[in-house]
Coordinates of C-alpha atoms in Angstrom, one line a residue:
Chain B
M49 CA -22.9 -71.1 -126.0
N50 CA -24.9 -72.4 -129.0
N51 CA -23.8 -76.0 -128.7
E52 CA -25.4 -76.3 -125.2
R53 CA -28.9 -75.7 -126.8
P54 CA -30.6 -79.0 -127.5
P55 CA -31.7 -79.1 -131.2
R56 CA -35.4 -78.3 -131.3
R57 CA -36.1 -79.8 -134.7
P58 CA -33.8 -81.6 -137.1
V59 CA -34.5 -78.9 -139.7
D60 CA -33.2 -76.2 -137.4
N61 CA -30.2 -78.2 -136.5
D62 CA -29.2 -78.6 -140.1
D63 CA -29.6 -75.0 -140.8
N64 CA -27.4 -74.1 -137.9
T65 CA -24.7 -76.5 -139.0
N66 CA -24.7 -75.2 -142.5
Q67 CA -24.5 -71.7 -141.3
D68 CA -21.6 -72.5 -139.0
T69 CA -19.6 -74.2 -141.7
R70 CA -20.2 -71.4 -144.1
K71 CA -19.1 -68.7 -141.7
S72 CA -16.4 -70.6 -139.8
G73 CA -13.5 -69.2 -141.8
E74 CA -14.7 -65.7 -141.4
P75 CA -14.0 -63.8 -138.2
L76 CA -17.1 -63.2 -136.1
L77 CA -16.2 -59.6 -135.3
R78 CA -14.3 -57.4 -137.8
I79 CA -13.4 -53.8 -137.1
Q80 CA -11.7 -51.9 -139.9
S81 CA -10.0 -48.5 -139.7
L82 CA -12.4 -47.3 -137.1
C83 CA -12.3 -43.6 -136.2
K84 CA -14.3 -41.4 -133.9
S85 CA -13.7 -37.9 -132.7
F86 CA -15.4 -35.8 -130.1
G87 CA -14.7 -32.2 -130.9
D88 CA -10.9 -32.0 -131.2
T89 CA -10.3 -35.2 -129.4
R90 CA -9.7 -38.3 -131.6
A91 CA -11.1 -40.9 -129.2
V92 CA -10.6 -43.8 -131.6
D93 CA -8.0 -43.3 -134.3
G94 CA -7.8 -46.0 -136.9
V95 CA -8.4 -49.2 -135.0
D96 CA -8.4 -52.6 -136.8
L97 CA -9.4 -55.8 -135.0
S98 CA -10.7 -59.2 -136.0
L99 CA -12.0 -61.8 -133.7
P100 CA -12.5 -65.4 -134.7
R101 CA -15.3 -67.5 -133.3
G102 CA -14.5 -69.1 -130.0
S103 CA -11.7 -66.7 -129.0
V104 CA -11.4 -64.3 -126.2
F105 CA -9.9 -60.9 -127.0
G106 CA -8.8 -58.4 -124.5
L107 CA -8.8 -54.7 -125.3
L108 CA -6.4 -53.3 -122.7
G109 CA -5.9 -49.6 -122.0
P110 CA -6.0 -46.9 -119.4
N111 CA -9.0 -44.7 -118.8
G112 CA -9.8 -42.5 -121.8
A113 CA -7.9 -44.7 -124.2
G114 CA -11.1 -45.2 -126.3
K115 CA -12.2 -48.7 -125.1
T116 CA -15.7 -47.7 -124.2
T117 CA -16.1 -45.6 -127.4
I118 CA -15.2 -48.7 -129.5
V119 CA -17.7 -50.8 -127.5
R120 CA -20.4 -48.2 -128.0
M121 CA -19.9 -48.2 -131.7
L122 CA -19.9 -51.9 -131.8
A123 CA -23.2 -52.0 -129.8
T124 CA -24.7 -49.6 -132.3
L125 CA -25.0 -46.9 -129.6
L126 CA -22.6 -44.6 -131.4
R127 CA -22.0 -44.0 -135.0
P128 CA -18.4 -44.1 -136.3
D129 CA -17.0 -41.2 -138.2
S130 CA -15.3 -43.6 -140.5
G131 CA -14.4 -47.2 -140.7
R132 CA -16.6 -50.3 -140.6
I133 CA -17.7 -52.9 -138.0
T134 CA -19.3 -56.2 -138.9
V135 CA -20.6 -58.9 -136.5
G136 CA -21.3 -62.2 -138.1
G137 CA -21.2 -60.4 -141.5
H138 CA -23.7 -57.8 -140.4
D139 CA -22.7 -54.2 -140.7
T140 CA -23.5 -52.0 -137.7
A141 CA -24.2 -49.1 -140.1
T142 CA -26.6 -50.9 -142.4
E143 CA -28.0 -53.8 -140.3
P144 CA -27.9 -52.5 -136.7
E145 CA -30.9 -54.7 -135.8
A146 CA -29.1 -57.9 -136.8
V147 CA -26.0 -56.7 -134.9
R148 CA -28.0 -56.1 -131.8
R149 CA -29.5 -59.6 -132.1
S150 CA -26.0 -61.1 -132.2
I151 CA -24.4 -59.4 -129.3
G152 CA -24.8 -59.5 -125.6
L153 CA -23.5 -56.4 -123.8
S154 CA -22.5 -56.0 -120.2
G155 CA -20.5 -53.5 -118.4
Q156 CA -20.1 -49.9 -117.4
F157 CA -23.1 -48.4 -119.0
A158 CA -25.6 -51.3 -119.5
S159 CA -27.2 -51.0 -116.1
V160 CA -29.8 -53.0 -114.3
D161 CA -33.1 -51.5 -113.1
E162 CA -32.8 -51.0 -109.4
K163 CA -36.5 -51.1 -108.7
L164 CA -36.9 -54.4 -110.4
T165 CA -36.0 -57.8 -108.8
G166 CA -33.3 -59.9 -110.3
A167 CA -35.8 -62.2 -111.8
E168 CA -37.8 -59.3 -113.2
N169 CA -34.7 -57.6 -114.7
L170 CA -33.9 -60.8 -116.7
Y171 CA -37.5 -61.4 -117.6
L172 CA -37.6 -57.9 -119.1
V173 CA -34.4 -58.5 -121.1
G174 CA -35.7 -61.9 -122.3
R175 CA -39.0 -60.4 -123.5
L176 CA -37.3 -57.6 -125.2
Y177 CA -35.1 -60.1 -127.1
G178 CA -38.4 -61.5 -128.4
M179 CA -38.9 -64.5 -126.1
S180 CA -42.3 -65.7 -125.1
R181 CA -43.4 -65.1 -121.5
R182 CA -42.7 -68.7 -120.6
T183 CA -39.3 -68.9 -122.3
A184 CA -38.3 -65.6 -120.8
R185 CA -39.3 -66.8 -117.3
S186 CA -37.5 -70.2 -117.5
R187 CA -34.5 -68.7 -119.1
A188 CA -34.3 -66.0 -116.4
A189 CA -34.5 -68.7 -113.7
E190 CA -31.8 -70.7 -115.4
M191 CA -29.4 -67.8 -115.6
L192 CA -30.1 -66.7 -112.0
G193 CA -29.1 -70.2 -110.9
R194 CA -26.0 -70.2 -113.0
F195 CA -24.9 -66.8 -111.7
R196 CA -25.6 -67.8 -108.1
L197 CA -28.5 -65.4 -107.7
T198 CA -31.4 -67.8 -107.2
E199 CA -31.7 -66.9 -103.5
A200 CA -31.7 -63.1 -104.4
A201 CA -34.0 -63.7 -107.4
D202 CA -37.0 -61.9 -105.7
R203 CA -35.1 -59.1 -104.1
R204 CA -34.9 -55.7 -105.8
A205 CA -31.6 -55.0 -107.5
Q206 CA -31.1 -51.9 -105.4
H207 CA -30.4 -54.2 -102.4
Y208 CA -27.8 -56.1 -104.3
S209 CA -24.1 -55.8 -103.6
G210 CA -21.8 -54.5 -106.4
G211 CA -20.7 -58.0 -107.3
M212 CA -24.3 -59.3 -107.4
R213 CA -25.3 -56.4 -109.6
R214 CA -22.5 -57.1 -112.0
R215 CA -23.4 -60.8 -112.2
L216 CA -27.0 -59.8 -112.9
D217 CA -25.9 -57.6 -115.7
L218 CA -23.7 -60.3 -117.0
A219 CA -26.7 -62.7 -116.9
G220 CA -28.7 -60.3 -118.9
A221 CA -26.0 -60.1 -121.5
L222 CA -25.9 -63.9 -121.9
L223 CA -29.6 -64.5 -121.5
A224 CA -30.3 -64.7 -125.3
R225 CA -27.2 -66.9 -126.1
P226 CA -25.6 -64.2 -128.2
E227 CA -22.9 -65.1 -130.7
L228 CA -20.6 -62.3 -129.4
V229 CA -20.3 -61.4 -125.7
V230 CA -19.1 -57.9 -125.1
L231 CA -17.9 -57.2 -121.6
D232 CA -16.9 -53.6 -121.0
E233 CA -14.7 -53.4 -117.9
P234 CA -16.5 -56.2 -116.2
T235 CA -14.7 -55.8 -112.8
T236 CA -14.1 -52.1 -112.6
G237 CA -15.1 -50.9 -109.2
L238 CA -15.6 -54.4 -107.7
D239 CA -14.0 -55.5 -104.5
P240 CA -11.4 -58.3 -104.8
R241 CA -13.8 -61.1 -103.8
S242 CA -16.4 -60.1 -106.4
R243 CA -13.7 -59.7 -108.9
M244 CA -12.6 -63.3 -108.4
D245 CA -16.3 -64.4 -108.7
T246 CA -16.7 -62.5 -112.0
W247 CA -13.4 -63.9 -113.4
E248 CA -14.6 -67.4 -112.5
I249 CA -17.9 -66.9 -114.4
I250 CA -16.1 -65.4 -117.4
G251 CA -13.7 -68.3 -117.2
E252 CA -16.5 -70.8 -117.4
L253 CA -18.0 -68.9 -120.4
V254 CA -14.7 -69.1 -122.2
A255 CA -14.3 -72.8 -121.5
E256 CA -17.7 -73.3 -123.1
G257 CA -16.4 -71.8 -126.2
A258 CA -18.0 -68.3 -126.2
T259 CA -16.6 -65.6 -128.3
V260 CA -15.8 -62.7 -126.0
L261 CA -14.5 -59.2 -126.4
L262 CA -13.4 -57.9 -123.1
T263 CA -12.1 -54.4 -122.3
T264 CA -10.2 -53.8 -119.1
Q265 CA -7.7 -51.5 -117.5
Y266 CA -6.4 -54.4 -115.3
L267 CA -3.5 -56.3 -116.8
E268 CA -4.0 -59.2 -114.6
E269 CA -7.5 -59.6 -115.9
A270 CA -6.5 -59.5 -119.6
D271 CA -3.6 -61.9 -118.8
R272 CA -5.9 -64.3 -117.1
L273 CA -8.9 -64.3 -119.4
A274 CA -7.9 -63.3 -122.9
G275 CA -6.1 -65.4 -125.4
R276 CA -5.1 -62.4 -127.4
I277 CA -4.6 -58.8 -126.3
A278 CA -4.4 -55.4 -128.0
V279 CA -3.1 -52.5 -126.0
L280 CA -5.0 -49.4 -126.7
S281 CA -3.5 -46.0 -126.0
A282 CA -5.0 -42.6 -127.0
G283 CA -7.3 -44.2 -129.5
R284 CA -4.7 -46.4 -131.3
I285 CA -3.6 -50.0 -130.9
V286 CA 0.0 -49.7 -129.9
E287 CA 0.7 -53.4 -129.5
R288 CA -1.0 -56.8 -129.9
G289 CA -0.3 -60.4 -129.4
T290 CA -0.8 -63.2 -126.9
P291 CA 0.0 -62.3 -123.3
D292 CA 3.3 -64.2 -123.5
Q293 CA 4.3 -62.6 -126.8
L294 CA 3.7 -59.2 -125.3
K295 CA 5.7 -59.9 -122.2
A296 CA 8.6 -61.3 -124.3
R297 CA 8.5 -58.4 -126.6
T298 CA 9.0 -55.7 -124.0
G299 CA 11.7 -55.8 -121.5
G300 CA 12.2 -59.5 -121.3
Q301 CA 13.2 -60.0 -117.6
R302 CA 13.4 -57.9 -114.5
L303 CA 16.0 -57.9 -111.8
D304 CA 14.6 -57.1 -108.5
V305 CA 17.0 -56.2 -105.6
T306 CA 16.1 -55.3 -102.0
V307 CA 18.9 -53.6 -100.0
P308 CA 19.2 -51.6 -96.7
S309 CA 17.9 -48.1 -97.1
E310 CA 21.3 -46.4 -97.0
E311 CA 22.5 -48.5 -99.9
L312 CA 19.6 -47.8 -102.2
E313 CA 21.3 -45.0 -104.2
V314 CA 24.5 -46.9 -104.8
T315 CA 22.5 -50.0 -105.8
A316 CA 20.5 -48.0 -108.2
G317 CA 23.7 -46.6 -109.8
I318 CA 25.2 -50.0 -110.2
L319 CA 22.1 -51.5 -111.7
G320 CA 21.6 -48.5 -114.0
A321 CA 25.1 -48.8 -115.4
L322 CA 24.7 -52.5 -115.8
A323 CA 21.4 -52.5 -117.6
Q324 CA 21.9 -49.2 -119.4
S325 CA 18.5 -48.0 -118.4
T326 CA 16.9 -46.1 -115.6
P327 CA 16.1 -48.4 -112.7
A328 CA 12.9 -48.0 -110.7
V329 CA 13.5 -47.2 -107.0
D330 CA 10.9 -48.0 -104.4
P331 CA 12.2 -46.3 -101.2
V332 CA 9.4 -47.7 -99.0
N333 CA 10.2 -51.3 -99.8
R334 CA 13.9 -50.5 -100.2
R335 CA 13.7 -52.1 -103.7
V336 CA 15.4 -51.3 -106.9
E337 CA 14.1 -52.8 -110.1
V338 CA 15.5 -52.8 -113.6
A339 CA 14.7 -54.3 -117.0
V340 CA 17.5 -56.5 -118.3
P341 CA 17.8 -58.2 -121.7
H342 CA 19.7 -61.3 -120.5
G343 CA 18.6 -62.3 -117.0
R344 CA 21.1 -64.8 -116.0
S345 CA 24.3 -63.0 -117.0
A346 CA 22.9 -59.8 -115.6
M347 CA 22.4 -61.5 -112.3
T348 CA 25.9 -62.8 -112.1
E349 CA 27.4 -59.5 -113.2
A350 CA 25.3 -57.6 -110.6
L351 CA 26.4 -59.9 -107.8
R352 CA 30.1 -59.4 -108.8
R353 CA 29.6 -55.6 -108.8
F354 CA 27.7 -55.6 -105.5
A355 CA 30.6 -57.5 -103.9
E356 CA 33.1 -55.0 -105.2
A357 CA 31.0 -52.2 -103.8
G358 CA 30.5 -54.0 -100.5
I359 CA 26.8 -54.2 -100.9
E360 CA 24.9 -57.2 -99.5
P361 CA 21.5 -57.5 -100.9
L362 CA 18.8 -58.6 -98.5
D363 CA 16.9 -60.2 -101.4
M364 CA 17.5 -60.6 -105.1
A365 CA 15.2 -62.0 -107.7
L366 CA 14.9 -62.4 -111.4
R367 CA 11.3 -62.4 -112.8
R368 CA 9.6 -62.3 -116.1
A369 CA 8.1 -59.0 -117.1
T370 CA 4.5 -58.8 -116.2
L371 CA 1.8 -57.2 -118.3
D372 CA 2.1 -54.2 -116.0
D373 CA 5.6 -53.6 -117.3
V374 CA 4.5 -54.1 -120.9
F375 CA 1.6 -51.8 -120.4
L376 CA 3.5 -49.0 -118.8
A377 CA 6.2 -49.2 -121.3
L378 CA 3.7 -49.0 -124.1
T379 CA 1.4 -46.3 -122.8
E380 CA 4.1 -44.2 -121.1
E381 CA 4.1 -40.5 -121.9
P382 CA 7.0 -39.4 -124.2
S383 CA 8.7 -37.5 -121.4
P384 CA 10.0 -40.1 -119.0
E385 CA 9.8 -39.1 -115.3
P386 CA 12.4 -40.9 -113.1
D387 CA 9.9 -40.5 -110.3
R388 CA 7.3 -42.9 -111.6
A389 CA 9.5 -45.6 -110.1
G390 CA 7.2 -46.3 -107.2
E391 CA 4.3 -47.0 -109.6
L392 CA 6.2 -49.7 -111.3
T393 CA 6.1 -52.2 -108.5
P394 CA 2.8 -53.7 -107.7
Chain D
M205 CA -48.4 -55.5 -139.6
T206 CA -45.8 -57.6 -137.9
T207 CA -43.9 -54.4 -137.1
L208 CA -47.0 -52.9 -135.6
L209 CA -47.5 -56.0 -133.5
R210 CA -44.0 -55.9 -132.3
V211 CA -44.2 -52.2 -131.4
G212 CA -47.3 -53.0 -129.4
R213 CA -45.7 -55.9 -127.7
D214 CA -42.5 -54.2 -126.8
A215 CA -44.4 -51.0 -125.6
H216 CA -46.5 -53.3 -123.4
I217 CA -43.3 -54.7 -121.8
I218 CA -41.8 -51.3 -121.3
A219 CA -45.1 -50.0 -119.7
W220 CA -45.1 -53.1 -117.4
R221 CA -41.6 -52.1 -116.2
N222 CA -42.5 -48.5 -115.8
L223 CA -45.6 -49.3 -113.8
L224 CA -43.5 -51.6 -111.5
N225 CA -41.1 -48.7 -111.0
L226 CA -43.9 -46.4 -110.2
R227 CA -45.5 -48.7 -107.7
R228 CA -42.2 -49.2 -106.0
T229 CA -41.4 -45.4 -105.8
P230 CA -44.7 -44.0 -104.7
G231 CA -43.0 -40.7 -104.0
T232 CA -42.9 -39.8 -107.7
L233 CA -46.7 -39.6 -107.7
L234 CA -46.6 -36.9 -105.0
T235 CA -46.4 -34.1 -107.6
S236 CA -49.3 -35.5 -109.6
T237 CA -51.5 -35.6 -106.5
A238 CA -50.3 -32.6 -104.6
Q239 CA -50.4 -30.2 -107.5
P240 CA -54.1 -30.5 -108.4
I241 CA -55.0 -30.1 -104.7
M242 CA -52.9 -27.0 -104.5
F243 CA -54.2 -25.5 -107.7
V244 CA -57.9 -26.2 -106.8
L245 CA -57.5 -24.7 -103.3
L246 CA -55.5 -21.6 -104.4
L247 CA -57.6 -20.7 -107.4
A248 CA -60.9 -21.6 -105.8
Y249 CA -60.3 -19.4 -102.7
V250 CA -57.7 -16.9 -103.6
F251 CA -59.3 -15.9 -107.0
G252 CA -62.7 -17.4 -106.4
G253 CA -63.8 -14.8 -103.9
S254 CA -63.4 -11.8 -106.3
L255 CA -64.4 -13.7 -109.4
G256 CA -67.8 -15.0 -108.5
G257 CA -67.7 -17.4 -105.6
D258 CA -69.5 -20.7 -105.9
A259 CA -70.3 -20.2 -109.6
Y260 CA -66.6 -19.4 -110.3
R261 CA -65.5 -22.5 -108.5
E262 CA -67.7 -24.7 -110.6
F263 CA -66.4 -22.9 -113.7
L264 CA -62.8 -23.2 -112.6
M265 CA -62.7 -27.0 -112.5
G266 CA -62.7 -27.3 -116.3
G267 CA -59.5 -25.3 -116.4
I268 CA -58.0 -27.2 -113.5
F269 CA -58.6 -30.5 -115.3
A270 CA -56.9 -29.2 -118.5
Q271 CA -54.1 -27.7 -116.5
T272 CA -53.4 -30.8 -114.4
M273 CA -53.3 -33.0 -117.5
A274 CA -50.8 -30.5 -119.2
F275 CA -48.6 -30.5 -116.1
N276 CA -48.4 -34.3 -116.2
A277 CA -46.3 -33.9 -119.3
A278 CA -43.5 -33.0 -116.9
F279 CA -43.9 -36.4 -115.3
T280 CA -42.9 -38.0 -118.7
T281 CA -40.1 -35.5 -119.1
I282 CA -38.6 -36.5 -115.7
G283 CA -39.2 -40.2 -116.2
F284 CA -37.2 -40.1 -119.4
A285 CA -34.4 -37.9 -118.0
N286 CA -34.0 -40.4 -115.2
D287 CA -33.9 -43.4 -117.5
L288 CA -31.3 -41.7 -119.6
Q289 CA -29.1 -40.7 -116.6
R290 CA -29.2 -44.2 -115.1
G291 CA -28.1 -45.8 -118.4
F292 CA -31.4 -47.7 -118.7
V293 CA -32.0 -46.2 -122.2
D294 CA -28.6 -47.4 -123.3
R295 CA -29.4 -50.9 -122.3
L296 CA -32.6 -50.7 -124.3
R297 CA -30.9 -49.2 -127.3
A298 CA -28.5 -52.1 -127.4
L299 CA -31.4 -54.7 -127.5
P300 CA -33.1 -55.9 -130.7
M301 CA -36.3 -54.2 -129.9
S302 CA -38.6 -51.5 -131.4
R303 CA -37.3 -48.1 -130.6
V304 CA -40.5 -46.1 -130.7
A305 CA -42.0 -48.7 -128.3
V306 CA -39.8 -47.3 -125.6
I307 CA -41.5 -43.9 -125.9
I308 CA -45.0 -45.4 -126.4
G309 CA -44.4 -47.6 -123.4
R310 CA -43.5 -44.5 -121.3
T311 CA -46.4 -42.3 -122.5
T312 CA -49.0 -45.1 -121.9
S313 CA -47.7 -45.9 -118.5
D314 CA -47.7 -42.3 -117.6
L315 CA -51.4 -42.2 -118.3
S316 CA -51.7 -44.0 -115.0
A317 CA -50.2 -41.0 -113.3
S318 CA -52.8 -38.9 -115.1
M319 CA -55.6 -41.1 -113.9
V320 CA -54.4 -40.7 -110.3
S321 CA -54.3 -36.9 -110.8
L322 CA -57.8 -37.0 -112.4
V323 CA -59.3 -38.8 -109.4
V324 CA -57.6 -36.5 -106.9
T325 CA -58.7 -33.4 -108.9
S326 CA -62.3 -34.7 -109.1
L327 CA -62.4 -35.3 -105.3
C328 CA -61.0 -31.8 -104.7
G329 CA -63.6 -30.4 -107.0
L330 CA -66.4 -32.1 -105.2
A331 CA -65.0 -30.7 -102.0
V332 CA -65.2 -27.1 -103.2
G333 CA -68.7 -27.5 -104.6
W334 CA -68.1 -28.7 -108.2
R335 CA -70.7 -31.2 -109.4
I336 CA -71.2 -33.3 -112.5
R337 CA -74.6 -32.0 -113.8
G338 CA -74.7 -33.6 -117.2
S339 CA -75.5 -37.2 -118.1
A340 CA -73.3 -40.2 -117.0
L341 CA -72.4 -40.7 -120.7
D342 CA -71.3 -37.1 -121.1
A343 CA -69.2 -37.4 -118.0
V344 CA -67.4 -40.5 -119.3
L345 CA -66.8 -38.7 -122.6
A346 CA -65.4 -35.8 -120.7
Y347 CA -63.0 -38.0 -118.8
L348 CA -61.9 -39.8 -122.0
L349 CA -61.3 -36.4 -123.7
I350 CA -59.2 -35.3 -120.7
L351 CA -57.1 -38.5 -120.8
L352 CA -56.6 -38.2 -124.6
F353 CA -55.3 -34.7 -124.1
A354 CA -53.0 -36.0 -121.3
F355 CA -51.7 -38.7 -123.6
A356 CA -50.9 -36.1 -126.3
M357 CA -49.1 -33.7 -123.8
S358 CA -47.1 -36.7 -122.6
W359 CA -45.5 -36.9 -126.1
V360 CA -44.4 -33.2 -125.7
G361 CA -43.0 -34.2 -122.3
A362 CA -41.1 -37.2 -123.8
W363 CA -39.5 -35.0 -126.4
I364 CA -38.4 -32.4 -123.8
G365 CA -37.0 -35.3 -121.6
L366 CA -35.0 -36.6 -124.5
I367 CA -33.5 -33.3 -125.5
A368 CA -32.7 -32.2 -121.9
P369 CA -29.0 -32.6 -121.1
S370 CA -29.5 -33.6 -117.5
V371 CA -32.2 -34.5 -114.9
E372 CA -31.8 -31.1 -113.4
V373 CA -32.5 -29.3 -116.6
A374 CA -35.4 -31.7 -117.4
M375 CA -37.0 -30.8 -114.0
S376 CA -37.1 -27.1 -114.6
A377 CA -37.5 -27.1 -118.4
G378 CA -40.1 -29.7 -118.1
L379 CA -42.3 -27.4 -115.9
I380 CA -41.5 -23.9 -116.9
W381 CA -43.2 -24.0 -120.4
L382 CA -46.4 -25.2 -118.9
F383 CA -47.2 -22.0 -117.0
P384 CA -47.7 -19.7 -120.0
V385 CA -49.3 -22.6 -122.0
T386 CA -51.9 -23.2 -119.3
F387 CA -52.5 -19.7 -118.1
I388 CA -52.9 -18.0 -121.5
S389 CA -56.2 -19.7 -122.0
S390 CA -59.8 -19.6 -120.7
G391 CA -58.9 -22.1 -118.0
F392 CA -59.3 -19.7 -115.2
V393 CA -60.6 -16.4 -116.7
S394 CA -62.4 -15.2 -119.7
V395 CA -60.4 -14.9 -122.9
S396 CA -62.2 -11.7 -123.9
A397 CA -60.7 -9.7 -121.1
M398 CA -57.1 -10.3 -122.4
P399 CA -55.3 -7.9 -124.7
S400 CA -56.2 -8.7 -128.4
G401 CA -53.0 -10.5 -129.4
L402 CA -53.1 -12.6 -126.3
S403 CA -56.8 -13.3 -126.5
A404 CA -56.3 -14.7 -130.1
I405 CA -53.7 -17.1 -128.8
A406 CA -55.8 -18.0 -125.8
E407 CA -58.9 -18.7 -128.0
W408 CA -57.0 -21.2 -130.1
N409 CA -55.0 -22.7 -127.2
P410 CA -55.9 -26.4 -126.8
I411 CA -56.2 -25.8 -123.0
T412 CA -59.1 -23.4 -123.7
A413 CA -60.8 -26.2 -125.8
V414 CA -60.2 -28.9 -123.2
A415 CA -61.5 -26.6 -120.4
G416 CA -64.5 -25.6 -122.5
A417 CA -65.3 -29.1 -123.7
T418 CA -65.3 -30.5 -120.1
R419 CA -67.4 -27.7 -118.8
T420 CA -70.0 -28.4 -121.5
L421 CA -69.9 -32.2 -120.9
F422 CA -70.0 -31.9 -117.1
G423 CA -72.8 -29.3 -117.4
N424 CA -70.8 -26.5 -115.6
P425 CA -71.9 -23.2 -117.0
T426 CA -69.8 -20.1 -117.4
P427 CA -70.9 -17.7 -114.6
A428 CA -73.1 -14.8 -115.7
N429 CA -70.5 -12.2 -114.7
L430 CA -67.9 -13.6 -117.1
P431 CA -68.3 -13.0 -120.9
Q432 CA -69.5 -16.2 -122.7
P433 CA -66.9 -17.9 -124.8
V434 CA -67.2 -17.3 -128.6
G435 CA -65.3 -18.3 -131.7
W436 CA -64.9 -21.6 -133.7
P437 CA -62.7 -23.5 -131.1
A438 CA -65.1 -22.6 -128.3
E439 CA -68.2 -23.6 -130.2
H440 CA -66.6 -27.0 -131.3
A441 CA -64.5 -27.5 -128.2
A442 CA -64.7 -31.3 -128.1
L443 CA -63.9 -31.7 -131.7
Y444 CA -61.1 -29.1 -131.5
T445 CA -59.7 -30.9 -128.5
V446 CA -59.5 -34.2 -130.4
L447 CA -58.0 -32.5 -133.4
C448 CA -55.4 -30.8 -131.3
S449 CA -54.5 -34.0 -129.4
V450 CA -54.0 -35.9 -132.7
A451 CA -52.0 -33.0 -134.1
I452 CA -49.7 -32.9 -131.1
I453 CA -49.1 -36.6 -131.3
A454 CA -48.5 -36.4 -135.1
V455 CA -45.9 -33.7 -134.5
F456 CA -44.1 -34.9 -131.3
L457 CA -44.1 -38.7 -131.9
P458 CA -41.7 -38.4 -134.9
L459 CA -39.7 -35.7 -133.1
A460 CA -39.3 -37.8 -130.0
A461 CA -38.6 -40.9 -132.0
A462 CA -35.9 -39.2 -134.0
R463 CA -34.4 -37.7 -130.9
Y464 CA -34.4 -41.1 -129.2
R465 CA -32.4 -42.6 -132.1
R466 CA -29.8 -39.9 -131.6
V467 CA -29.8 -39.5 -127.9
A468 CA -27.0 -41.8 -126.8
T469 CA -24.6 -40.2 -129.2
R470 CA -24.2 -37.2 -127.0

């Protein structure tokens, strides 16, 4: 975001350059052994993260995994029980003010004021970031344009759609050109169209080189936006890597077979024996799915056994594991239920 | 000095936002306007008849002014509880702004609600026979004194709003404490008729002082059939009102500010 700002004075520019070189080797965000309990519940249980400048990091986890708790501690809204968070070298515990200046927060709990218009909401945020009246006003107008809200600028936020509201909130988070953008579940509760819009905007942000920490429960979202992902389950990071690494690490490939209803059971038996794991059966779509380590040979072998058993698959496909598969494998409860088959298929 | 400037600047911005909200939800002012009307009419005609008629109604107004201002503390309480519930406070807490400014912004913008109440109360008073009989300067002083007290009470309201766990609790908790506080005073009756323990409390109750000071400044005498007020607070009512207001702010400003810092951790 910073590089789009025209240098005001040569002196300023030099300062910025020096600062950037000095800090470039150091991660912008560093979280070390972070813990937070509420009563007996360990909401965040020893989380380590570091986020280099210009990267997009996805924190992926189901509801209650501790994502929002981490964000709240990062945004200085909540004090950690132990551990340390630094943003641009500033510690949230000792320099909360500097941290607040460095981050732009948008998401679940950072709400817009319903009674104010879009323009007024952004003006308010700009002024509270310390901008002059004029700067706040022009910056608000600029952001409204960028987030396609210019026409709605003078309407009260209470009349905005969910997607517009989210865009307004996002605009507020980016208004002061923060070093670190924190997006807490940016598309939760949005309809598909608004979700696409929001993704597009975050995509632009990423293309411009912003540093973003994104939390989400949607795998597709993390896959699409984040360069690196950590999977959070019950307050702990259970896996991390690029989306591709994660997919490769768990499950490898999936064999997906559709058969007539009456042959579902036999098919499941054959595939189970073949892959040495429990296949997922989706009776509605008459589909059986199983994780296989070596896709091609598994496919050939399956076809041979189907022919032996006299089964003629209606459809048969080999696909790479999606993040959904990874996610479910990683966050699954210790006691596996054969019935969760239906949930597996999107 | 720069810190002070910044607090003032941020508070001003917050007050601007609160006033916009107020203007766009006029319903929230309903309590502040309906309540004084109700109290004036109830007390003037239900109690007034047996307590001295016209003379009592004139005496009563000092008490009503004090009570109305005290009740506006609930306005601050509910305003804060709403902002907390809607997540607006969280948004502010994540911004690099002065924290105490959020509360100052609220207490100053809520003064506008008090001004509305004050106008309505005065008009009601005029309708039931109350008159300003002192000088214009004294009348201005009386109104300023009333507003100072309203501002002080607003800090108590802010603190309650910040400790209340929900809007529902804030609504009842924000009001309930005001009944004993306003009624154990010389606002509507003479203190000397109360049992001794209670009369001592009432004598030193700031409400008594506000009521007494405005009566003096507006030139509204205590009716002949009621015992005349005595004691240090009654004899220095205006001074005592100022002292109480300052003391209330001195206690509740730090309390509210400390609470604000912790509030989002719940």
